[in-house]
XYZ file of C-alpha atoms in Angstrom:
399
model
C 74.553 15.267 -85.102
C 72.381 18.157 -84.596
C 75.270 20.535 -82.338
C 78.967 21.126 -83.065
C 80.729 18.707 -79.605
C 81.945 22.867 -78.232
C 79.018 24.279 -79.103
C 78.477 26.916 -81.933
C 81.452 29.676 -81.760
C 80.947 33.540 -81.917
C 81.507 34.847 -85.205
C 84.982 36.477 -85.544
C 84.536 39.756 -86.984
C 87.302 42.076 -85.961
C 91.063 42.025 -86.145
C 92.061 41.570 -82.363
C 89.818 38.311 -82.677
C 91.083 37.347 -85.635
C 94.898 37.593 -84.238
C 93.727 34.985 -81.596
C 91.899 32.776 -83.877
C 95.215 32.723 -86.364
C 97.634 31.819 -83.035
C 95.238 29.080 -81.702
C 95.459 27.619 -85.747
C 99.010 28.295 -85.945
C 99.534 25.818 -82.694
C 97.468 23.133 -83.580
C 97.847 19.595 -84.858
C 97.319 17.804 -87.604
C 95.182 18.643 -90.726
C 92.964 21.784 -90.814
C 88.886 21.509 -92.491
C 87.921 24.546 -94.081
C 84.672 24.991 -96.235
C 83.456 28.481 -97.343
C 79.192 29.943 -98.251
C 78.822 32.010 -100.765
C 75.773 33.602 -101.776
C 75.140 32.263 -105.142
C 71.858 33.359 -106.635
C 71.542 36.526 -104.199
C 75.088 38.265 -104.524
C 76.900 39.272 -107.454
C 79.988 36.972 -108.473
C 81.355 34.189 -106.260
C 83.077 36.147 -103.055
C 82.867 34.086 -99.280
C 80.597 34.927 -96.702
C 81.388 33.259 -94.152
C 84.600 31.233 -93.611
C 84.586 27.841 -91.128
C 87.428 25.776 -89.892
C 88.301 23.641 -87.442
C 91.601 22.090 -86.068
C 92.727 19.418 -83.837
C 93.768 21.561 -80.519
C 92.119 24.713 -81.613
C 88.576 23.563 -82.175
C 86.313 25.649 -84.964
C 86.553 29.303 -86.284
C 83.606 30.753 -87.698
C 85.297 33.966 -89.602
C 83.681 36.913 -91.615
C 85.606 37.634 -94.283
C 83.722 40.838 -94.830
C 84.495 42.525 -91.883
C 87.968 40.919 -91.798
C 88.738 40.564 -95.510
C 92.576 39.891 -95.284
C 93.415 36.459 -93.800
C 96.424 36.203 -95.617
C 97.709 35.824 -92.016
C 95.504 32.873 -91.691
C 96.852 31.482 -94.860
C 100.351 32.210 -93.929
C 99.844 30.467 -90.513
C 98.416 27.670 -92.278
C 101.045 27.431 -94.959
C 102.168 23.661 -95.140
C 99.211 22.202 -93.521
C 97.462 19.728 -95.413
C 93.782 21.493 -96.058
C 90.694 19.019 -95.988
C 87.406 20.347 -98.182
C 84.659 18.937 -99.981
C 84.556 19.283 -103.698
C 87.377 21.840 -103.290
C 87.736 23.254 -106.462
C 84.025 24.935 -105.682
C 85.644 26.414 -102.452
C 89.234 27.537 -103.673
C 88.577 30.331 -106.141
C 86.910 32.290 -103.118
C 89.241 31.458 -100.464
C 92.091 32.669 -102.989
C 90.476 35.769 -103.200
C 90.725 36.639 -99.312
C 94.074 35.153 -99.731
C 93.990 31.811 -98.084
C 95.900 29.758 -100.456
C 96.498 25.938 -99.778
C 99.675 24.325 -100.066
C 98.361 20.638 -99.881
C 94.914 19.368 -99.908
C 92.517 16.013 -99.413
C 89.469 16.115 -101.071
C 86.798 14.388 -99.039
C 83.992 13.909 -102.367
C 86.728 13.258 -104.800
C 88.349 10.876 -102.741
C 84.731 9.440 -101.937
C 84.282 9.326 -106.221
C 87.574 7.504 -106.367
C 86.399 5.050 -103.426
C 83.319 4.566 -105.756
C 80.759 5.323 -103.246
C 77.489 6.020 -104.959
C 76.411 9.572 -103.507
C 79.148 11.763 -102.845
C 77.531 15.085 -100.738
C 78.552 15.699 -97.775
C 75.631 15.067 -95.622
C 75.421 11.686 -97.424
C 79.315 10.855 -97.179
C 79.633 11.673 -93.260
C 75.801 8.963 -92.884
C 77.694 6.148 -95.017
C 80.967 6.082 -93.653
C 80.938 7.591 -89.835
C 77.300 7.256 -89.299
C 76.000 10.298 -88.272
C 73.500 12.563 -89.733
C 74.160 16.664 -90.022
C 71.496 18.578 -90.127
C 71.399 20.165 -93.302
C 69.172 22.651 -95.090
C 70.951 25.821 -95.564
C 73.146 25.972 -98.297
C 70.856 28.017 -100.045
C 70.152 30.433 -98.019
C 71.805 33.935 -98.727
C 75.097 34.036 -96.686
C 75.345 37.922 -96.861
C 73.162 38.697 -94.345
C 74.092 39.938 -91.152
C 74.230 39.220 -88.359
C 73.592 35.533 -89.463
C 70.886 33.511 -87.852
C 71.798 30.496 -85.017
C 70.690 27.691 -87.280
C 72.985 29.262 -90.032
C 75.971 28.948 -87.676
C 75.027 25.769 -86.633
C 74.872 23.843 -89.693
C 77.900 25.893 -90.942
C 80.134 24.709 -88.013
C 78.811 20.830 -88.539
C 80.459 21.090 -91.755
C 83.953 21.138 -91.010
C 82.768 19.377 -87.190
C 83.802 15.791 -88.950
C 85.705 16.410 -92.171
C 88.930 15.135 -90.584
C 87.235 12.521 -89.359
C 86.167 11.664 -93.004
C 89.911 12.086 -94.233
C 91.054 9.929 -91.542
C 88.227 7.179 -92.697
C 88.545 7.552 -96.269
C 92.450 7.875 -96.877
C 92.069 4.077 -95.169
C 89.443 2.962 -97.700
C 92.080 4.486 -100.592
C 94.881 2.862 -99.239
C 93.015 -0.833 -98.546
C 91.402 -0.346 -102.259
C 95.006 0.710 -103.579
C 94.237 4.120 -104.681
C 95.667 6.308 -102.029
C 98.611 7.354 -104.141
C 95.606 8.342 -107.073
C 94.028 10.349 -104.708
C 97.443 11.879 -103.535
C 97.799 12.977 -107.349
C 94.398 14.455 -108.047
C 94.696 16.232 -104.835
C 98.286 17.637 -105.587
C 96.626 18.467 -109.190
C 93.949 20.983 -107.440
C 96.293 22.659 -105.514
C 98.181 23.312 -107.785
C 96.258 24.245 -111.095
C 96.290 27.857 -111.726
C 93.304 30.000 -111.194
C 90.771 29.210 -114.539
C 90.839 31.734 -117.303
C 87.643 33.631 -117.434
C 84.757 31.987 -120.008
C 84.564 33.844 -123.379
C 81.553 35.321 -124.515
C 79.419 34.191 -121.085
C 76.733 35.287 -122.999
C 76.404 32.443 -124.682
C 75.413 30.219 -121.634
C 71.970 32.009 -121.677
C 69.377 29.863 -120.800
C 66.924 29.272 -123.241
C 69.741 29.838 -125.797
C 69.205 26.787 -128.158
C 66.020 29.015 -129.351
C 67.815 31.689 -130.589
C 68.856 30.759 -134.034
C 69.396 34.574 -136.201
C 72.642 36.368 -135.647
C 70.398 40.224 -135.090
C 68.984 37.862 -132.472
C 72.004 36.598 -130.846
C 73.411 40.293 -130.840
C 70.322 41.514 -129.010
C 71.251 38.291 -125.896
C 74.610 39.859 -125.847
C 74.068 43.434 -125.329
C 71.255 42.573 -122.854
C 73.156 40.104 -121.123
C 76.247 42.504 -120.914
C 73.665 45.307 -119.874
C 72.491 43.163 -116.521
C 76.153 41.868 -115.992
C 77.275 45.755 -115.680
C 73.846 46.322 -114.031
C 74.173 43.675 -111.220
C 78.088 44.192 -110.392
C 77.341 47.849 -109.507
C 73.886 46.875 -106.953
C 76.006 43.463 -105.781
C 73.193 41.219 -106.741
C 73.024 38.070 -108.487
C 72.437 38.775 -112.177
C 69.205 36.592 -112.332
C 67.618 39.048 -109.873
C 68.046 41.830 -112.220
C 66.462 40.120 -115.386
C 65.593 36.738 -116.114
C 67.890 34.880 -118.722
C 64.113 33.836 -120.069
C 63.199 37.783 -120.536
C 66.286 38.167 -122.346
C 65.685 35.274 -124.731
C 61.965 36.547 -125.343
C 63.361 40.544 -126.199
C 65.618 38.444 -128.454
C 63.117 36.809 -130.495
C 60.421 39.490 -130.678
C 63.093 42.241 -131.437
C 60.961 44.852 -129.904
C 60.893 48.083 -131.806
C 59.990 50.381 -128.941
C 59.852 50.097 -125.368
C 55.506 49.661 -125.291
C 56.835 46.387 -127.718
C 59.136 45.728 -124.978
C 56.399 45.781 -122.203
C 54.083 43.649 -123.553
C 56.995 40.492 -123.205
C 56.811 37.795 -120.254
C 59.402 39.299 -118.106
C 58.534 43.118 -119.100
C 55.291 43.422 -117.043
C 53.343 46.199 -115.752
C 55.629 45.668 -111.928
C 58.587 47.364 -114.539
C 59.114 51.048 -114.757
C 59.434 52.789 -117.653
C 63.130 53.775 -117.057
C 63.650 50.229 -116.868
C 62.030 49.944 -119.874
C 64.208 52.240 -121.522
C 67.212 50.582 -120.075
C 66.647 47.201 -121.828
C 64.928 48.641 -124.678
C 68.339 50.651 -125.936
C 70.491 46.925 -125.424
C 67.536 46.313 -127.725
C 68.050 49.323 -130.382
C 72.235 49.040 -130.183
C 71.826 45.360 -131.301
C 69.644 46.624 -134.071
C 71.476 49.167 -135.028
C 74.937 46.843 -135.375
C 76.233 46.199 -139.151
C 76.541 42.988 -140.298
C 79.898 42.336 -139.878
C 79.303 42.966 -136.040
C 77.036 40.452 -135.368
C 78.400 37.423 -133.773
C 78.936 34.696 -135.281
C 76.255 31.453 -134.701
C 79.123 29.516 -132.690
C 82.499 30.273 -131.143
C 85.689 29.273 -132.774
C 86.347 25.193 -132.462
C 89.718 24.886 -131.079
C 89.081 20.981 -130.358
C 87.442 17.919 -131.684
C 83.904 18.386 -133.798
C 81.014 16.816 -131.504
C 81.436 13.313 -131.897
C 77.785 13.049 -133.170
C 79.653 14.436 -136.341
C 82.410 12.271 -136.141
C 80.882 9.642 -138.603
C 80.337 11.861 -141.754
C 83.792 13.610 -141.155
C 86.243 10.938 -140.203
C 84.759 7.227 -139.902
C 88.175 6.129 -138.915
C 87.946 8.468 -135.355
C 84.350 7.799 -134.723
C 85.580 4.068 -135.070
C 88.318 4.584 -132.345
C 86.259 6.850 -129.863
C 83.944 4.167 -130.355
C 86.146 1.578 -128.730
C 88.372 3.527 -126.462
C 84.755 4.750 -125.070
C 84.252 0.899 -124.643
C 87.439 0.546 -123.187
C 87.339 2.978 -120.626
C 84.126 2.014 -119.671
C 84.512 -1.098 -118.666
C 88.011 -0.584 -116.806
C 86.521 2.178 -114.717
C 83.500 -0.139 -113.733
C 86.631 -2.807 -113.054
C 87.813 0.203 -110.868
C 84.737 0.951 -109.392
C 85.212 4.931 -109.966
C 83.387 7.008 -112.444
C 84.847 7.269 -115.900
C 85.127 11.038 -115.774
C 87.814 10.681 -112.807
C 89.429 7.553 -114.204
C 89.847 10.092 -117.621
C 88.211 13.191 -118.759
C 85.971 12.361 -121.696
C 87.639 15.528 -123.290
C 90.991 13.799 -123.420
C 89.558 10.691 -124.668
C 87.848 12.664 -127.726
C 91.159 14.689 -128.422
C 93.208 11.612 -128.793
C 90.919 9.959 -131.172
C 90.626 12.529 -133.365
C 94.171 13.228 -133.798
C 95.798 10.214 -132.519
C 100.011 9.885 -132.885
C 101.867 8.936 -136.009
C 102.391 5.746 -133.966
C 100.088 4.529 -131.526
C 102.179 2.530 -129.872
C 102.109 2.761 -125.649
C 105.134 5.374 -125.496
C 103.204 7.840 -127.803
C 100.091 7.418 -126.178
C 101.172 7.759 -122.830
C 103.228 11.143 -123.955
C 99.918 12.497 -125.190
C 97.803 11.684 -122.438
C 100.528 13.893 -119.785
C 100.364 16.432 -122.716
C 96.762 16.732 -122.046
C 97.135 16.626 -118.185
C 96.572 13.637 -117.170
C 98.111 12.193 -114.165
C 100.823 9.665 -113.810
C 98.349 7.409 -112.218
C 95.470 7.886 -115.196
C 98.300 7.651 -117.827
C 99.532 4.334 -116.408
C 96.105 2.247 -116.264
C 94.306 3.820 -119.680
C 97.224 3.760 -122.341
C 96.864 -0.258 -122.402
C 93.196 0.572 -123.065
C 93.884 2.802 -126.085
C 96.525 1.355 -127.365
C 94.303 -1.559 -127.961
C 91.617 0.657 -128.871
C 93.502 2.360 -131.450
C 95.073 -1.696 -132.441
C 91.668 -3.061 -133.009
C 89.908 -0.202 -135.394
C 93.596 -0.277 -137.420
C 92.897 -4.165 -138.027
C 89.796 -4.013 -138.875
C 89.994 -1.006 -141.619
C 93.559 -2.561 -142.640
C 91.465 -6.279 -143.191
C-alpha cells in the first residue's frame, strides 16, 4: 500500500481546524488508531511532532501538536473510545503530555507477541496478517521540521490507514487461540499504569560506562553528563548532538588538567572552540575538585535481588529455584507460544526466588505474584509452575 485509500490529508495546524477535526472524531464509529513521531536523536526529550489518527466515519487526522498543543478537547471527545496503537507504551507518555489520555486500549504488537507471531513491527505485522506492504522508511527522520515533506505525511497516514484493521484480525486470532481475555488484561494494565518515575542518576546509562572503573572518574561522567543535559534542554536538541557519550567517557579517563589536555581527546577536536573547551573543561575541574565523600558511589543502592550470576556463592538454595522456575517458565511459554517476558517478567521470577514465602504453597505464591503486578491471567497459569519449582529444589536439599 503505497497511498492512504482518501489520499494524504492537510496538516491541521490551527484551532478552527482543529474544532472540525475533534467534531468529525467525536461522531464516528467504532475504535479510533492513533500513533505519534517524535524526534528522538534530533530534539531534546520525548515531546510529539506530529499526531495521526484515523476513525471509521471520519477518515484520518494528521495534527500538529506544536502549533495546536492542547488537544485535551480531542482527548475529551475521545474519552471512552477504545484507542488502537502499536507498542503503546512508546506512544503514551507523549500523547499524555498534549493531554490525550486513553481510557481503553488494544495493543496491536503486544497482542501480535501474545499471538506468538515471530516479528512484531508494524510494517511486518500488517504483510503477515492482512497482506499488504506500507511503505516504510521514515521513522527516523527528524519530525520537527516544518512544513513536513509529502513522503513524511504519507507514510505517517499509512500507519494508522490499517491498524483497525489489524485489531479487528488479531482480537480473532486471540480469541480462536484463547487469549483474548490475556490481551484484554495487559491492555487494561497500560492504560492504566501511572506515568513512570523518572530514572535516578541517568548518568549512569553512559555509553561506554563499563570502562569507567575510579569513583574521581565516575564524578567527572556525572558533571559532564549533567552539563550537556542542562546544555541540550535550553538549544532543544538531542543530548548526543551536543557531546558524544564516547567524549564524555574519554574526559573521564584522561582527567584532563587543562582545557589544551582537554583538546587533544577524540571528541575535543580542532572543529571545537575554545569556549567550548572551557565549558567541558570546568565539569572537568568541579569533579576534581569534589571531596571524597562526594564522589559517587561505584553502583546504586540494590533494592532487589543480587544478579543471579551471584546467586550461587550467596544463596545456593535460590540459585537452585531460579534455576528451575527459569526451566519452568520456559517451557510453558514455548507450550503457549508467547515470549517468556509477556507470559512473566523475568524480574518477578528473580524476586520470588530469592525471597520466596514462608510457605510455598499455590495460595502464597499466587498472593506474591499480584503483589508484584502480575495479572490475573499470568498469576493463574505460572503459580503451578513455581509451586513445583519451589517443590522440587525443597526435595532435593531436604533428601
Amino acid at each position: 500500500m503505497l497511498e492512504p485509500r482518501d489520499g494524504i490529508p492537510a496538516v491541521i495546524a490551527d484551532e478552527s481546524s482543529l474544532a472540525e477535526v475533534i467534531a468529525a472524531f467525536a461522531a464516528g464509529s467504532g475504535p479510533v488508531a492513533v500513533d505519534a513521531e517524535r524526534a528522538s536523536g534530533y530534539r531534546y526529550g520525548q515531546r510529539a511532532y506530529l499526531v495521526q489518527l484515523r476513525r471509521e466515519g471520519a477518515g484520518t487526522a494528521l495534527i500538529d501538536p506544536v502549533a495546536c498543543p492542547d488537544l485535551s478537547g480531542l482527548g475529551e471527545a475521545l474519552s471512552g473510545v477504545e484507542w488502537v496503537l502499536h507498542a503503546a507504551t512508546q506512544d503514551l507518555p507523549c500523547l499524555r503530555e498534549i493531554d490525550m489520555v486513553p481510557t481503553r486500549i488494544f495493543d496491536t504488537e503486544l497482542a501480535g507477541r501474545l499471538a506468538g507471531f515471530p516479528r512484531v513491527g508494524l510494517g511486518a505485522m500488517v504483510e503477515g496478517v492482512l497482506g499488504y506492504v506500507l511503505e516504510k522508511g521514515h521513522s527516523a527522520v527528524d519530525w520537527s521540521t516544518r512544513p513536513l515533506p509529502e513522503p513524511w505525511l504519507r507514510y505517517a497516514a499509512l500507519d494508522v490507514e490499517l491498524l483497525v484493521d489489524l485489531r479487528d484480525a488479531l482480537e480473532k486470532e486471540l480469541d480462536r487461540q484463547g487469549k483474548l481475555e490475556w490481551a484484554r488484561q495487559e491492555f487494561d494494565a497500560i492504560a492504566t499504569a501511572p506515568p513512570a518515575e523518572p530514572r535516578k542518576d541517568p548518568w549512569r546509562r553512559t555509553s561506554g560506562m563499563h570502562k569507567v572503573r575510579r569513583r574521581r572518574q565516575m564524578a567527572v561522567v556525572r558533571e559532564m553528563w549533567e552539563a550537556r543535559d542542562r546544555i541540550a534542554q535550553r538549544r532543544d536538541v538531542s543530548p548526543g548532538k551536543v557531546l558524544s557519550d564516547a567524549a564524555i567517557v574519554e574526559a573521564s579517563l584522561a582527567l584532563p588538567v587543562n582545557a589544551h589536555a582537554l583538546a587533544a581527546l577524540n571528541g575535543f577536536g580542532h572543529r571545537m572552540g575554545r569556549r567550548q573547551l572551557e565549558q567541558w573543561q570546568a565539569a572537568v575541574d568541579r569533579a576534581r575538585a569534589l571531596p571524597d565523600s562526594a564522589l559517587p558511589a561505584h553502583g546504586q543502592p540494590v533494592t532487589g535481588p543480587p544478579p543471579p550470576k551471584a546467586w550461587a556463592d550467596k544463596d545456593p538454595a535460590a540459585a537452585a529455584r531460579l534455576s528451575a522456575a527459569r526451566a519452568g517458565v520456559s517451557a510453558l511459554a514455548e507450550q503457549l507460544a508467547m515470549p517468556q517476558e509477556n507470559l512473566i517478567t523475568p524480574d518477578t521470577v528473580r524476586r520470588l526466588c530469592w525471597e520466596p514465602p514462608v510457605t510455598a504453597d499455590a495460595e502464597s505464591i499466587s498472593a506474591a505474584l499480584a503483589g508484584y503486578g502480575a495479572r490475573a491471567w499470568q498469576v493463574e497459569l505460572v503459580t503451578p509452575v513455581l509451586v513445583g519449582a519451589m517443590g522440587a529444589v525443597a526435595k532435593v536439599k531436604g533428601a
